Amino acid sequence: MPSTPDEHSAVSPEGTNHVTIHRTTTAIERLRPDTCTAITTMLAHTEATTHRYGWDQTPVLFGLFDHQADGAAMIEADPSITEPGLWTTPDPRRPGIPLPVPVILHRLATDLTSHTGRRWLDGWLHTNGRTCVGVGLVFEAWAGPIRPGYRYGDLAKAPVGQRREIRVVAAVDTDLGLHRVIRVRGTDTPRVDHWTHPPAGSRHRRIVTGLHRLVHLVRNH
């Protein structure tokens, strides 16, 4: 699979429609390992739902919540943490091009550390008494080998044989485990991974560190 899937921003032409992740649920057991399995299952379901909308879509950030419904534990994905327009924030250094997805994600994490941001986050996290068990992101990216002297955007200009377009659904749970679903464009089946202790090559990537920052905020509420 791609060696650097989350160092590069989504490829989203102007005018494409925002992907809506519908609220979906899946039953889980009370045991933590089963909760982790349910999160991974939810991400695979989310990727499949997103795939039906096609490619060239806007990223979607979402919280994952564990709650009781009709006497059974459930997990729900809620994408209302951001507005779609967040991902089109312009890059002042590149007219007409949005900021890279990792930059926007880290900016959001910083904004939520403010007094106003923390107060809003506290209300959002605990709506109707729910419990957040993770934070995830759906995004598209170019993946391929990184050459010496690489600059952001180089992969988008590389020859077709040296790059692959991918969709990634990644989440960090409140035990700091990493869940990831990756689909290469043009393939029928995505790859699904879960690490209780993520490998260094994954945990240091900017998307993952941004999700970690958000989960640490969740754990403090």
XYZ file of C-alpha atoms in Angstrom:
221
model
C 0.000 0.000 0.000
C 1.076 3.661 -0.336
C 3.945 4.572 1.935
C 2.860 8.152 2.629
C -0.930 8.385 2.275
C -1.584 11.251 4.651
C 1.182 13.714 3.895
C -0.665 15.055 0.862
C -3.867 16.990 0.588
C -7.097 15.899 -1.019
C -7.505 16.392 -4.763
C -10.803 18.251 -4.962
C -11.606 20.266 -8.111
C -13.622 23.427 -7.603
C -17.350 22.905 -7.699
C -17.443 19.334 -6.441
C -20.210 18.465 -4.014
C -19.561 17.965 -0.328
C -19.792 14.351 0.819
C -22.414 13.856 3.495
C -21.761 11.026 5.914
C -25.140 9.932 7.138
C -25.440 9.062 10.820
C -24.937 5.312 10.982
C -24.681 2.921 13.885
C -23.269 -0.504 14.623
C -23.680 -2.606 17.755
C -20.667 -3.115 20.003
C -19.867 -5.121 23.106
C -18.893 -3.487 26.375
C -15.358 -4.876 26.267
C -12.723 -2.496 24.994
C -11.371 -4.887 22.299
C -14.884 -5.209 20.892
C -15.263 -1.452 20.940
C -12.088 -1.147 18.868
C -13.396 -3.743 16.429
C -16.666 -1.823 16.145
C -14.793 1.417 15.397
C -12.850 -0.264 12.596
C -16.095 -1.733 11.245
C -17.697 1.710 11.342
C -14.803 3.206 9.367
C -15.098 0.498 6.719
C -18.831 1.233 6.491
C -18.105 4.963 6.243
C -15.609 4.399 3.413
C -18.109 2.233 1.532
C -20.818 4.871 1.964
C -18.458 7.621 0.788
C -17.351 5.490 -2.168
C -20.902 5.479 -3.496
C -20.638 9.264 -3.941
C -17.564 8.913 -6.138
C -14.189 10.612 -6.019
C -12.923 14.223 -5.840
C -14.828 14.962 -2.654
C -14.293 17.321 0.261
C -12.719 15.915 3.458
C -15.055 15.119 6.362
C -14.047 15.185 10.034
C -16.234 13.266 12.479
C -16.491 12.142 16.068
C -17.203 8.531 17.039
C -19.616 8.070 19.929
C -20.532 5.134 22.161
C -24.014 5.311 23.636
C -26.902 3.139 24.759
C -29.908 2.604 22.504
C -32.721 0.169 23.310
C -30.512 -1.522 25.888
C -27.621 -2.156 23.454
C -24.332 -0.294 23.138
C -23.934 1.509 19.798
C -21.314 3.529 17.906
C -22.360 6.568 15.913
C -20.355 8.770 13.532
C -21.207 12.488 13.824
C -19.654 14.848 11.216
C -21.158 18.050 12.660
C -17.889 19.097 14.321
C -16.976 21.281 11.294
C -18.593 23.111 8.402
C -17.758 21.960 4.829
C -16.270 25.376 4.033
C -13.419 24.762 6.480
C -11.634 22.605 3.908
C -11.632 25.356 1.272
C -9.687 27.798 3.466
C -7.435 29.588 0.931
C -3.677 29.231 1.034
C -2.209 32.780 1.047
C 0.936 31.484 -0.659
C -0.925 29.747 -3.494
C -3.786 31.850 -4.916
C -6.863 29.816 -5.784
C -5.697 26.729 -3.899
C -6.895 25.693 -0.402
C -4.558 25.052 2.485
C -3.330 21.453 2.791
C -5.677 19.218 4.749
C -3.118 18.529 7.539
C -2.608 22.269 8.054
C -6.344 22.880 8.401
C -6.686 19.933 10.786
C -3.944 21.247 13.078
C -5.382 24.770 12.953
C -8.719 23.388 14.098
C -7.052 21.527 16.962
C -5.389 24.777 18.013
C -8.646 26.733 17.774
C -10.376 24.209 20.037
C -7.852 24.865 22.803
C -9.152 28.414 23.230
C -11.649 29.172 26.004
C -14.494 29.575 23.503
C -13.422 26.493 21.556
C -13.192 24.290 24.638
C -16.615 25.425 25.865
C -18.175 24.656 22.475
C -16.390 21.295 22.266
C -17.615 20.309 25.716
C -21.231 20.881 24.689
C -20.814 19.074 21.368
C -19.094 16.056 22.913
C -21.749 15.463 25.556
C -24.916 16.153 23.559
C -27.675 13.909 24.956
C -25.201 12.323 27.355
C -23.196 10.558 24.658
C -19.582 9.415 25.088
C -16.895 10.113 22.478
C -14.592 7.159 21.761
C -12.575 8.587 18.867
C -12.103 11.167 16.121
C -11.772 10.367 12.426
C -11.234 11.961 9.031
C -12.168 11.008 5.458
C -9.872 12.517 2.842
C -8.325 11.907 -0.560
C -4.622 12.113 -1.366
C -1.865 11.286 -3.784
C 0.456 8.526 -2.605
C 3.813 7.446 -3.946
C 7.559 7.511 -3.283
C 8.946 10.756 -1.893
C 11.990 12.003 -3.780
C 14.817 14.112 -2.296
C 13.855 17.776 -2.392
C 10.138 16.988 -2.398
C 7.823 19.967 -2.099
C 4.127 19.887 -1.330
C 2.138 19.169 -4.483
C 4.936 17.398 -6.369
C 3.090 14.067 -6.385
C 0.106 15.633 -8.131
C 2.454 16.528 -11.010
C 4.372 13.252 -11.074
C 3.990 10.747 -13.975
C 0.984 8.465 -13.610
C 3.188 5.439 -13.002
C 4.752 7.098 -9.938
C 1.605 8.011 -8.023
C -1.703 6.598 -6.881
C -4.846 8.429 -5.842
C -6.297 7.096 -2.616
C -9.164 7.642 -0.225
C -8.292 7.328 3.461
C -10.611 6.994 6.429
C -8.450 7.289 9.549
C -9.424 7.519 13.208
C -7.653 7.654 16.556
C -9.628 6.190 19.450
C -9.516 7.358 23.050
C -7.060 4.557 23.871
C -4.828 6.195 21.206
C -5.143 3.249 18.836
C -5.099 3.975 15.102
C -7.770 2.659 12.722
C -7.347 3.111 8.971
C -9.149 2.197 5.761
C -7.429 2.930 2.421
C -8.844 2.466 -1.071
C -6.722 3.015 -4.168
C -8.743 4.656 -6.909
C -9.940 2.075 -9.411
C -9.858 -0.861 -6.989
C -12.867 -2.765 -5.678
C -11.642 -3.549 -2.173
C -10.103 -1.238 0.444
C -7.388 -2.206 2.907
C -8.407 -2.123 6.581
C -5.872 -1.777 9.439
C -5.987 -1.309 13.186
C -3.025 -0.824 15.500
C -3.248 -0.666 19.286
C 0.270 0.794 19.160
C 0.653 2.446 15.740
C 3.979 1.957 13.923
C 6.275 4.981 13.839
C 5.772 5.351 10.105
C 2.062 6.011 10.701
C 1.845 7.708 14.080
C 4.176 10.559 13.080
C 2.249 11.575 9.984
C 0.591 14.961 10.159
C -2.992 13.711 9.770
C -2.494 11.191 12.569
C -0.817 13.716 14.879
C -3.705 16.119 14.208
C -6.232 13.449 15.159
C -4.162 12.688 18.259
C -4.371 16.340 19.282
C -8.156 16.280 18.953
C -8.443 13.023 20.912
C -6.334 14.455 23.721
C -8.835 17.337 23.908
C -11.669 14.796 24.025
C -9.966 12.888 26.838
C -9.733 16.102 28.866
C -13.484 16.771 28.674
